[in-house]
Short mmCIF file of C-alpha atoms in Angstrom, two decimals:
data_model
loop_
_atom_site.label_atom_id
_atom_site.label_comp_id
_atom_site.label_asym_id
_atom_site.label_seq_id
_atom_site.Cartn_x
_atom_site.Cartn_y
_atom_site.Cartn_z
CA UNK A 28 -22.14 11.57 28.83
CA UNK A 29 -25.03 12.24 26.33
CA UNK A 30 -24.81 11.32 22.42
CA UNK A 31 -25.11 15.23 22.38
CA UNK A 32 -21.27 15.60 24.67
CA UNK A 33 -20.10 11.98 22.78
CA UNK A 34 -21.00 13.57 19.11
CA UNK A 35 -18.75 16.77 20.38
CA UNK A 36 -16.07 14.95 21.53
CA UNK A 37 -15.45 12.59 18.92
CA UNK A 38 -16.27 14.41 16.34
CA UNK A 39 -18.67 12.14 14.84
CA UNK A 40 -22.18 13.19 13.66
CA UNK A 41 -25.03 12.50 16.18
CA UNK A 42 -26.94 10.81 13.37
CA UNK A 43 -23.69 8.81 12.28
CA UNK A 44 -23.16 7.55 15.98
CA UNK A 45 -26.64 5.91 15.85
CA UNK A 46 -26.35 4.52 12.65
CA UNK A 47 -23.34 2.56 14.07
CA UNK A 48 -25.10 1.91 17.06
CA UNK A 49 -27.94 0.42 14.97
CA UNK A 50 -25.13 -1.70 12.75
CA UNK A 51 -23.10 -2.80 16.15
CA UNK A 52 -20.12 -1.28 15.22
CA UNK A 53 -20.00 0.87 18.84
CA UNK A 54 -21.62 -0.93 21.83
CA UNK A 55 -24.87 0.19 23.22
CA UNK A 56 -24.42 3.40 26.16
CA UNK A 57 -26.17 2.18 29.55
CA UNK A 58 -29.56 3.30 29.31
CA UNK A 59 -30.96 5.53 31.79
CA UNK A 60 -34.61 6.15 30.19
CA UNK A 61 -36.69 4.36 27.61
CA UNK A 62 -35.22 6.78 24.74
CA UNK A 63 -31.81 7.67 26.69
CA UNK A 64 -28.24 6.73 27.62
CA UNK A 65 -24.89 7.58 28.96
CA UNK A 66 -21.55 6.84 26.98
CA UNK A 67 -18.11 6.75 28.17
CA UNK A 68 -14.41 7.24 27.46
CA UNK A 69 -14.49 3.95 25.88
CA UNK A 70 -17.32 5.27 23.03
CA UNK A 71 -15.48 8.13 22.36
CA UNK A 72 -11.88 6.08 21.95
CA UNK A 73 -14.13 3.23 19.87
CA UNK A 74 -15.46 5.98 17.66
CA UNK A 75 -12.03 7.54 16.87
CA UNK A 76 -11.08 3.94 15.53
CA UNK A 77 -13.74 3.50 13.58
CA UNK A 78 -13.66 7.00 12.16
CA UNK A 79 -9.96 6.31 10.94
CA UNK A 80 -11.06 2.88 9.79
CA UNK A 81 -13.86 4.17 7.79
CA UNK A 82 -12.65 7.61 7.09
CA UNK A 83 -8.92 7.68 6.72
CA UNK A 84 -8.04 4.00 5.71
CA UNK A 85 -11.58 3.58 2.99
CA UNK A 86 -12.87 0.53 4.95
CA UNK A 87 -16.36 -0.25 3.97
CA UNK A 88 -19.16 -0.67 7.34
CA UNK A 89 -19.00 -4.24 7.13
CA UNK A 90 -15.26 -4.83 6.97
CA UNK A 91 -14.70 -2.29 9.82
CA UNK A 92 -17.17 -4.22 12.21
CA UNK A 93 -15.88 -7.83 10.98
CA UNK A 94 -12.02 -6.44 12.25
CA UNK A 95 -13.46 -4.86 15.38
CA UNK A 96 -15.03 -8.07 16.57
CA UNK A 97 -12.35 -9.83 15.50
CA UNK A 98 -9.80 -7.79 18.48
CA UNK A 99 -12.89 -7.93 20.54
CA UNK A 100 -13.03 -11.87 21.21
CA UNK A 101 -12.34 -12.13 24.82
CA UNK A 102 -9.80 -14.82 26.13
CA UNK A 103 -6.65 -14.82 23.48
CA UNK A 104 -3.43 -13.91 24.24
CA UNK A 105 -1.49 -11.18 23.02
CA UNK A 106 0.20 -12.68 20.19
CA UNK A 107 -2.84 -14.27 18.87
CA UNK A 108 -4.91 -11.18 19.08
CA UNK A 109 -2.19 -9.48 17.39
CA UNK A 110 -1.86 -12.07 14.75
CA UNK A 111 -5.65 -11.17 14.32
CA UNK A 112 -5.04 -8.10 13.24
CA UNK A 113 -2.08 -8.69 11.07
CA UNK A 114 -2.88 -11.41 9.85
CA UNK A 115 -7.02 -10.94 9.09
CA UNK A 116 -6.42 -7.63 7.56
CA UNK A 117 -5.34 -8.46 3.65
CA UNK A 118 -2.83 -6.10 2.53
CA UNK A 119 -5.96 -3.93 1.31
CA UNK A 120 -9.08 -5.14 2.65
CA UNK A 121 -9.99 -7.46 5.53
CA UNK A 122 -10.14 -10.75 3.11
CA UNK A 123 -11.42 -13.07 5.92
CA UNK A 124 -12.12 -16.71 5.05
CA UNK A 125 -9.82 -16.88 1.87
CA UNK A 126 -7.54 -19.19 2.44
CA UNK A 127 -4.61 -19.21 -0.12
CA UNK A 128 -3.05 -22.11 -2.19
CA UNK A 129 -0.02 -22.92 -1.13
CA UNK A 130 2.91 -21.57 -2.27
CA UNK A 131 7.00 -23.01 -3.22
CA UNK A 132 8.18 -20.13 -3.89
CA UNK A 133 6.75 -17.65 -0.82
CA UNK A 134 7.44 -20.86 1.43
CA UNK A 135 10.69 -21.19 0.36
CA UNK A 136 11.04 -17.36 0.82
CA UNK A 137 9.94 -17.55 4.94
CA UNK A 138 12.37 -20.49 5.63
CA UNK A 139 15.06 -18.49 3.87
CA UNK A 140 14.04 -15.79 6.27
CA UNK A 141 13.39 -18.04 9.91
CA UNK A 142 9.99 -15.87 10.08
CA UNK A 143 6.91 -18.30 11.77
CA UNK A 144 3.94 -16.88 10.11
CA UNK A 145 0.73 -18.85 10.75
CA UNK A 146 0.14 -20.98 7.17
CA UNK A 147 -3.01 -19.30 6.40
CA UNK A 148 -2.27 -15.74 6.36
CA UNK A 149 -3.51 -13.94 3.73
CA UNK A 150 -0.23 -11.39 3.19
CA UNK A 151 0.85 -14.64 1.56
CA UNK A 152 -0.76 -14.95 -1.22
CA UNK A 153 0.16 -11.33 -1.96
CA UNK A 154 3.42 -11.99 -1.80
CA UNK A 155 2.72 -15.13 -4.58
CA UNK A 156 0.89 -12.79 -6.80
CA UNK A 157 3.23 -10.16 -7.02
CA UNK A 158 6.60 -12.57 -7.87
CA UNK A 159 3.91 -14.56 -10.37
CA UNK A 160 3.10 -10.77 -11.99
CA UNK A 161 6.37 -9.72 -12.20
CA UNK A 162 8.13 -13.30 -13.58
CA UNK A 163 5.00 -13.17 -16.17
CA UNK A 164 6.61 -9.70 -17.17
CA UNK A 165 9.77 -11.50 -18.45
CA UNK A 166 11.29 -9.05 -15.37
CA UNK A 167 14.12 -11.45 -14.07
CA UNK A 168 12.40 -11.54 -10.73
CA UNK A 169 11.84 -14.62 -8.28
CA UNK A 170 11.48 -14.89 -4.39
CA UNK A 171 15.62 -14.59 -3.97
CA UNK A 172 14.80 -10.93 -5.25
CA UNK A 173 12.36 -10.18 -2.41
CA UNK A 174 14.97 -11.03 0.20
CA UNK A 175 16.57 -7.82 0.76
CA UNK A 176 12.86 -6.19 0.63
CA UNK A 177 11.87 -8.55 2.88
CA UNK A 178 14.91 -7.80 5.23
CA UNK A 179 14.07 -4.00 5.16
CA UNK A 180 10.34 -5.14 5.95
CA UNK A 181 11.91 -6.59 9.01
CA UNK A 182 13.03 -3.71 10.70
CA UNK A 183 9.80 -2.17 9.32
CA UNK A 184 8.08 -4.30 12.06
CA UNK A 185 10.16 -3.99 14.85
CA UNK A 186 9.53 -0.33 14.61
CA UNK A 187 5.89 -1.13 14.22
CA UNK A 188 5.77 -3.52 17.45
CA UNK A 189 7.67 -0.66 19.51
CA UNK A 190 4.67 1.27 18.97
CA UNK A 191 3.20 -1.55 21.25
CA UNK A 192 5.40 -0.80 24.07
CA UNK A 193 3.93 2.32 25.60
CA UNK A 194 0.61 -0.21 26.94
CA UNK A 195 0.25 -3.14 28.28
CA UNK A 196 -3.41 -3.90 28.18
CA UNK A 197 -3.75 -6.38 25.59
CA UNK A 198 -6.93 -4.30 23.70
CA UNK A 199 -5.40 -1.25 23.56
CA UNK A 200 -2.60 -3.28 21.92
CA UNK A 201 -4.70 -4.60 19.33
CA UNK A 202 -5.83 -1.21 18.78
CA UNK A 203 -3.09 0.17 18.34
CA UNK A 204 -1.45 -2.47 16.43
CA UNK A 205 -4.34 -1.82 14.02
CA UNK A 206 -4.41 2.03 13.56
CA UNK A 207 -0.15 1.54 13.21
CA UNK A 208 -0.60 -1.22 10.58
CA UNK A 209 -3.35 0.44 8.65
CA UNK A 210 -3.05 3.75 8.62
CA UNK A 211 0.78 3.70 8.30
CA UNK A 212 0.02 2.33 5.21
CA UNK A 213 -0.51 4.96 2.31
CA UNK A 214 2.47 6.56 4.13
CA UNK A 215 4.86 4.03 3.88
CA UNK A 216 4.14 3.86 0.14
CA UNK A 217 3.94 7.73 0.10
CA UNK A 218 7.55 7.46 1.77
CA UNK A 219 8.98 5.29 -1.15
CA UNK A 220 8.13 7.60 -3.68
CA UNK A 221 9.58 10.16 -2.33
CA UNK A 222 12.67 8.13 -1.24
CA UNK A 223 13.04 6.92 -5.27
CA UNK A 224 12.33 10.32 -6.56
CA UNK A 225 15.48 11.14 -4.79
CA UNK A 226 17.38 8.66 -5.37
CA UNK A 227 16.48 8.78 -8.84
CA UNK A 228 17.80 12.39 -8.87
CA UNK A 229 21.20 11.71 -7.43
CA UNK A 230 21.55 8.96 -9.73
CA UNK A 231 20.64 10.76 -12.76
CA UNK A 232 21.19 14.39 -12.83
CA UNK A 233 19.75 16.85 -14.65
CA UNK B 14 2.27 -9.92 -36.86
CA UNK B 15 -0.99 -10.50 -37.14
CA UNK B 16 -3.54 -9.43 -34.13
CA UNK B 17 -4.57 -13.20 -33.56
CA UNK B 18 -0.75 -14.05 -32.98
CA UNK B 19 -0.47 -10.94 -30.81
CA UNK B 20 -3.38 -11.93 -29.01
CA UNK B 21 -2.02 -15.49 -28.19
CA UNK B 22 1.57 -13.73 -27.72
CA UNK B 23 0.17 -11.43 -24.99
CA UNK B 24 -2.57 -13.27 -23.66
CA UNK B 25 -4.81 -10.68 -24.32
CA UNK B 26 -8.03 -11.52 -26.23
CA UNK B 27 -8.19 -9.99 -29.82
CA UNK B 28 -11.48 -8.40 -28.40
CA UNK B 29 -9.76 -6.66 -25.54
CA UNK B 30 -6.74 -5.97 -27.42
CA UNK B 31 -9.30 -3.90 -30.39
CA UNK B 32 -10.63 -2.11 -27.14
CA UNK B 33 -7.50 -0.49 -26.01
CA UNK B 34 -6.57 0.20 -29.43
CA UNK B 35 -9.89 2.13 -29.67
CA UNK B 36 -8.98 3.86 -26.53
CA UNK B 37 -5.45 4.90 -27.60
CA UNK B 38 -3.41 2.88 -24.53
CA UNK B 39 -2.13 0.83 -27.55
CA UNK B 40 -0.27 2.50 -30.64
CA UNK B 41 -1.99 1.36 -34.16
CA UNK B 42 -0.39 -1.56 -36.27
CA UNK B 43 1.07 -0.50 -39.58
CA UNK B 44 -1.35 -0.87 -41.77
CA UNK B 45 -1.32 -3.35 -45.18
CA UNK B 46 -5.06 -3.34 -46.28
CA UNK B 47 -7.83 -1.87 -45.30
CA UNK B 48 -9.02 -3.79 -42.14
CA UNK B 49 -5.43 -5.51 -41.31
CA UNK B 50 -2.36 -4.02 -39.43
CA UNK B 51 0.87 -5.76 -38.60
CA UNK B 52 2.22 -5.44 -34.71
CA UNK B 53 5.94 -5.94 -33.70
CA UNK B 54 7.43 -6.55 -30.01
CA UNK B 55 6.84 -3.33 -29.03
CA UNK B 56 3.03 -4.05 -28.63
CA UNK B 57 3.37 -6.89 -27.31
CA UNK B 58 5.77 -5.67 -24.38
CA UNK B 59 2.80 -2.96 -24.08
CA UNK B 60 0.26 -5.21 -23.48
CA UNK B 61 1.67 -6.69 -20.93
CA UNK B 62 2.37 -3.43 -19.28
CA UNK B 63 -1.36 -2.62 -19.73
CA UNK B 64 -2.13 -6.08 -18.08
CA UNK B 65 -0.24 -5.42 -15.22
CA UNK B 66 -1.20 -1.99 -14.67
CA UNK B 67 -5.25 -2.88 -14.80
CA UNK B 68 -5.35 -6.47 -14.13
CA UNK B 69 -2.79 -6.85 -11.08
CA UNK B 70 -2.98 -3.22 -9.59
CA UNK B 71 -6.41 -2.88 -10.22
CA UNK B 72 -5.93 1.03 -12.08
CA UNK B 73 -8.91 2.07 -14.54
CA UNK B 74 -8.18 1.95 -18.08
CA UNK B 75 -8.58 6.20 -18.14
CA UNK B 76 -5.47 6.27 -15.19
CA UNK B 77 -3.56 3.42 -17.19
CA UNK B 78 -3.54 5.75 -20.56
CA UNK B 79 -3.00 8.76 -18.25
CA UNK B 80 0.50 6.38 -16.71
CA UNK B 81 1.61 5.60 -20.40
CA UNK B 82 0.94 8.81 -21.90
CA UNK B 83 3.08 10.36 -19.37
CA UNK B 84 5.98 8.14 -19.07
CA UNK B 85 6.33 8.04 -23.54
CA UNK B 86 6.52 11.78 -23.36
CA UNK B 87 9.14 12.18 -25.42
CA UNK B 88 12.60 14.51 -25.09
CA UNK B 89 12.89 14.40 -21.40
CA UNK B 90 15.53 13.18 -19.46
CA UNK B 91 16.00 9.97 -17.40
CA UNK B 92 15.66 12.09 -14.02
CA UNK B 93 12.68 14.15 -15.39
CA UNK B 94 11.11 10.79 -16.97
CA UNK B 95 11.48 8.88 -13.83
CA UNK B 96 10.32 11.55 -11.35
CA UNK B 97 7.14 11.07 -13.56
CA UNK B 98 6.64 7.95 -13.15
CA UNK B 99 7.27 8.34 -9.02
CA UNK B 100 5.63 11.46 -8.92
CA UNK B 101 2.38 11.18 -10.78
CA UNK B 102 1.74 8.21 -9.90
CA UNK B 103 0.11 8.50 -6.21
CA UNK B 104 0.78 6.04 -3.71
CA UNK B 105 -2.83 4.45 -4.56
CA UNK B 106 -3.12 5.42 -7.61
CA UNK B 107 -2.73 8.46 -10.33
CA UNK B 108 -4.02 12.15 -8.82
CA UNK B 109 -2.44 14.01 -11.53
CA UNK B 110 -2.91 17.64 -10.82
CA UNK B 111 -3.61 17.78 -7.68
CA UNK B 112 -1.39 20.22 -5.96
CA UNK B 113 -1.20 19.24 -2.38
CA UNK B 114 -1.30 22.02 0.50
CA UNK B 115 2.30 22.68 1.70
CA UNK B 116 2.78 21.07 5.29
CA UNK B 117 5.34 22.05 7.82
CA UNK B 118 5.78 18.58 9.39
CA UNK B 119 6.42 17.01 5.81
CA UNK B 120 8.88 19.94 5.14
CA UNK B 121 10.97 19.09 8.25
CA UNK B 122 11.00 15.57 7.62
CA UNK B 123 12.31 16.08 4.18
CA UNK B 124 14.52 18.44 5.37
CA UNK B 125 16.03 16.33 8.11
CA UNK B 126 16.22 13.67 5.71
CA UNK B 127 18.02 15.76 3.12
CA UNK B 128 15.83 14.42 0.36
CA UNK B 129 15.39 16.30 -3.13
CA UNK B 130 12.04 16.20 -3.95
CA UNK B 131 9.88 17.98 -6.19
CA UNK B 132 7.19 20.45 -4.35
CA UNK B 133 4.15 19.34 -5.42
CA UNK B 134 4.38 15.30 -5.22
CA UNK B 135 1.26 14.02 -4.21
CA UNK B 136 3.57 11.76 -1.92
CA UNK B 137 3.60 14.81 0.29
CA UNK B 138 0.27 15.16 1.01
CA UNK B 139 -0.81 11.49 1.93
CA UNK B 140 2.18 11.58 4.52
CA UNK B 141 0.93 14.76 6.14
CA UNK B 142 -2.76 13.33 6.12
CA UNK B 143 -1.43 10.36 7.54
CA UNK B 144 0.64 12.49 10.62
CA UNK B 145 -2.57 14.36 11.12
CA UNK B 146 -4.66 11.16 11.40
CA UNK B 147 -2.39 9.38 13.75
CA UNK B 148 -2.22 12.37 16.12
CA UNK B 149 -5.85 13.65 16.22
CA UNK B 150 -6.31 9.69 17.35
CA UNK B 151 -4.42 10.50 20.92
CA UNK B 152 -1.49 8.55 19.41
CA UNK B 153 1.97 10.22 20.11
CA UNK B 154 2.98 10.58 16.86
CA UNK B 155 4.37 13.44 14.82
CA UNK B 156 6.54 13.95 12.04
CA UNK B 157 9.55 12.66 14.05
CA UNK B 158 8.27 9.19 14.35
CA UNK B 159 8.55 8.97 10.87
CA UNK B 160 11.93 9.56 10.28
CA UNK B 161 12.97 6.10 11.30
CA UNK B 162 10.42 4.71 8.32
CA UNK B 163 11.69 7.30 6.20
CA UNK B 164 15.46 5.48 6.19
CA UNK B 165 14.40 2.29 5.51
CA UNK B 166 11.98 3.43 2.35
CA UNK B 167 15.51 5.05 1.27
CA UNK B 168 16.91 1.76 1.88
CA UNK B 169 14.07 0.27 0.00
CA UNK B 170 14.61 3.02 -3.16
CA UNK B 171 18.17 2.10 -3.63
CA UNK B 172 16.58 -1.93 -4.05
CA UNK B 173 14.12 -0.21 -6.65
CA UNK B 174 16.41 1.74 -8.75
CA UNK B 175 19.01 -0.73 -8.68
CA UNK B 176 16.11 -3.20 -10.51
CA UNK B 177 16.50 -0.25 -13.55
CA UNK B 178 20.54 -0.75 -13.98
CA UNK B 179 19.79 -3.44 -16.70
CA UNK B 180 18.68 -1.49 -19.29
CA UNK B 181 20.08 1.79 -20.67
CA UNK B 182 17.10 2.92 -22.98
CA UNK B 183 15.45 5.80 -20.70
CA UNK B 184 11.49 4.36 -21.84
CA UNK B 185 12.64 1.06 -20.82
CA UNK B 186 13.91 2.41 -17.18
CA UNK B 187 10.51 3.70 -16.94
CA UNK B 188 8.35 0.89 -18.01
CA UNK B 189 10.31 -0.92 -14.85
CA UNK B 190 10.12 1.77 -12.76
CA UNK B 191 6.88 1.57 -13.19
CA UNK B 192 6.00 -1.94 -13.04
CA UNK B 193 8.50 -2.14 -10.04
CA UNK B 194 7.23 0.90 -7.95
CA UNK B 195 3.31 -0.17 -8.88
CA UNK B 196 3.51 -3.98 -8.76
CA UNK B 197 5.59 -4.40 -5.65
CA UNK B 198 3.53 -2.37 -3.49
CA UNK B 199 0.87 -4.97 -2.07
CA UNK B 200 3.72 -7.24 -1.60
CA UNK B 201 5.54 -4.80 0.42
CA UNK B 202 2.91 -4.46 2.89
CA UNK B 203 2.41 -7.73 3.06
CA UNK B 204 5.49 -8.68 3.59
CA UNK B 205 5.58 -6.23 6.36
CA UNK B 206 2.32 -8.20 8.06
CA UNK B 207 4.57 -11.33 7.93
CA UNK B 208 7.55 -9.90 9.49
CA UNK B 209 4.88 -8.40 12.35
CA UNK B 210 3.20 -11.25 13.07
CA UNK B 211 6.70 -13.13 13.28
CA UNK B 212 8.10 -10.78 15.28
CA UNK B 213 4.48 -10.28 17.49
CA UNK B 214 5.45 -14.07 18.78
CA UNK B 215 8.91 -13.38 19.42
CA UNK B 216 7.90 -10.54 21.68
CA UNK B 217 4.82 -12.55 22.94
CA UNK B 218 5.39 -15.87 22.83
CA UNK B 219 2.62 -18.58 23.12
#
């Protein structure tokens, strides 16, 4: 197809599309003539990702490519391209190259749990900042509190990982793994408030 | 107290601490001249609520007093004074008054839930952008796939309100509620991109 038919069916601006042909974020279409080329199912599905990226989850142009090439690199297995994208994306922002310090408390934490999480991960430090925040707050709040959370996060991921199931090419599973993880997101939070606002009602009446 | 010994109590510097006095996130000292004021505990618990609120969660100083003028409000009940502090507070940060469109899918997810929640949380609106997003990307997902996410954040809400139990005062409930909803977010989702990548390599091992 044209950038004319690819703009249509993705949805994305003709003048957008070449920007992120120009910034490598979508590959180049096989070109036909000096100033044309022809796109394919795979530049539409690309450009639905990156729209969602961009759009829906607030990643910034350089982020989006650095997690794209990152599920790109040819010759990993499954688990380590999924580790990829769990583990590159930070909680909030693609944080790649940060390693964090070592932690007692959030190592103490994943033994308590059996979980094998690869050393480096940045969701790590996260989890060190947080029980640090809240133990600063005179809140009586260690790691032992974040076991039952963590339990709940648990099943969280299994449900996450079924999303997996319906493929088996390992890309698409990367992809999907990352529009699950990511745009989940806000919802999950969104979720908890409206779970506690319930709660809270049954709890306390008016 | 003096503001120097508040400052070293809180860890705020005097500097910052005249700022947000300035900007009305922190009550005046009672005054005993004309350029000194005596603080008590109750500033210095504030200041620590202001630290977490703009230091760890990253909120702008206009959203923090917007967050503390609402939860001080005074003569409401626990239920109306917690629902506040869930409610305003949007899952990434504050949107007061922002009346979100009414959805169908969020509707029958609430209603299949049998959840009490108020009609104009801002909650509601970031789960039906998220549905929306994850379908107009091809994915097969709709308001059912949810629902399964939706027990465990009630799962998780009964961990969060149980963290209020220790304290009777209704202000108190809400500081924590607030520095328990806001705080433990990032550590949440992290915690859930441990438990993937864990269970990514039990699925696909090595």
């Amino acid at each position: 197809m044209r950038v004319s038919e690819l703009s249509r069916r993705s949805g994305v601006p003709t003048a957008t599309i070449k920007y992120y042909l120009r910034e490598g974020l979508l590959a180049p279409g096989e070109a036909t003539a000096a100033t044309q080329a022809v796109y394919n199912d795979g530049h539409v599905r690309r450009l639905r990702l990156i729209r969602a990226l961009i759009g829906v989850r607030g990643l910034s142009v350089s982020d989006t490519k650095k997690v794209l090439d990152a599920i790109s690199e040819p010759g990993t297995g499954t688990h380590d391209t999924l580790g990829l994208v769990f583990g590159v994306i930070g909680p909030d922002k693609p944080e790649c190259g940060e390693p964090p310090a070592p932690d007692q408390e959030v190592d103490a934490l994943i033994e308590e749990l059996g979980w094998t999480v690869y050393e480096l991960s940045p969701a790590r430090q996260k989890v060190a900042e947080t029980v640090a925040a809240l133990s600063s707050l005179g809140l009586d709040f260690d790691w032992r509190s974040l076991v039952p959370y963590a339990k709940l996060a648990e099943q969280t991921a299994v449900l996450d990982l079924d999303q997996l199931e319906s493929t088996e090419d390992t890309l698409e599973k990367a992809e999907r793994a990352l529009l699950v993880t990511v745009l989940l997101e806000p919802a999950l939070l969104a979720l908890r408030r409206l779970a506690q606002e319930s709660e809270s009602l049954s709890r306390y009446p008016r």
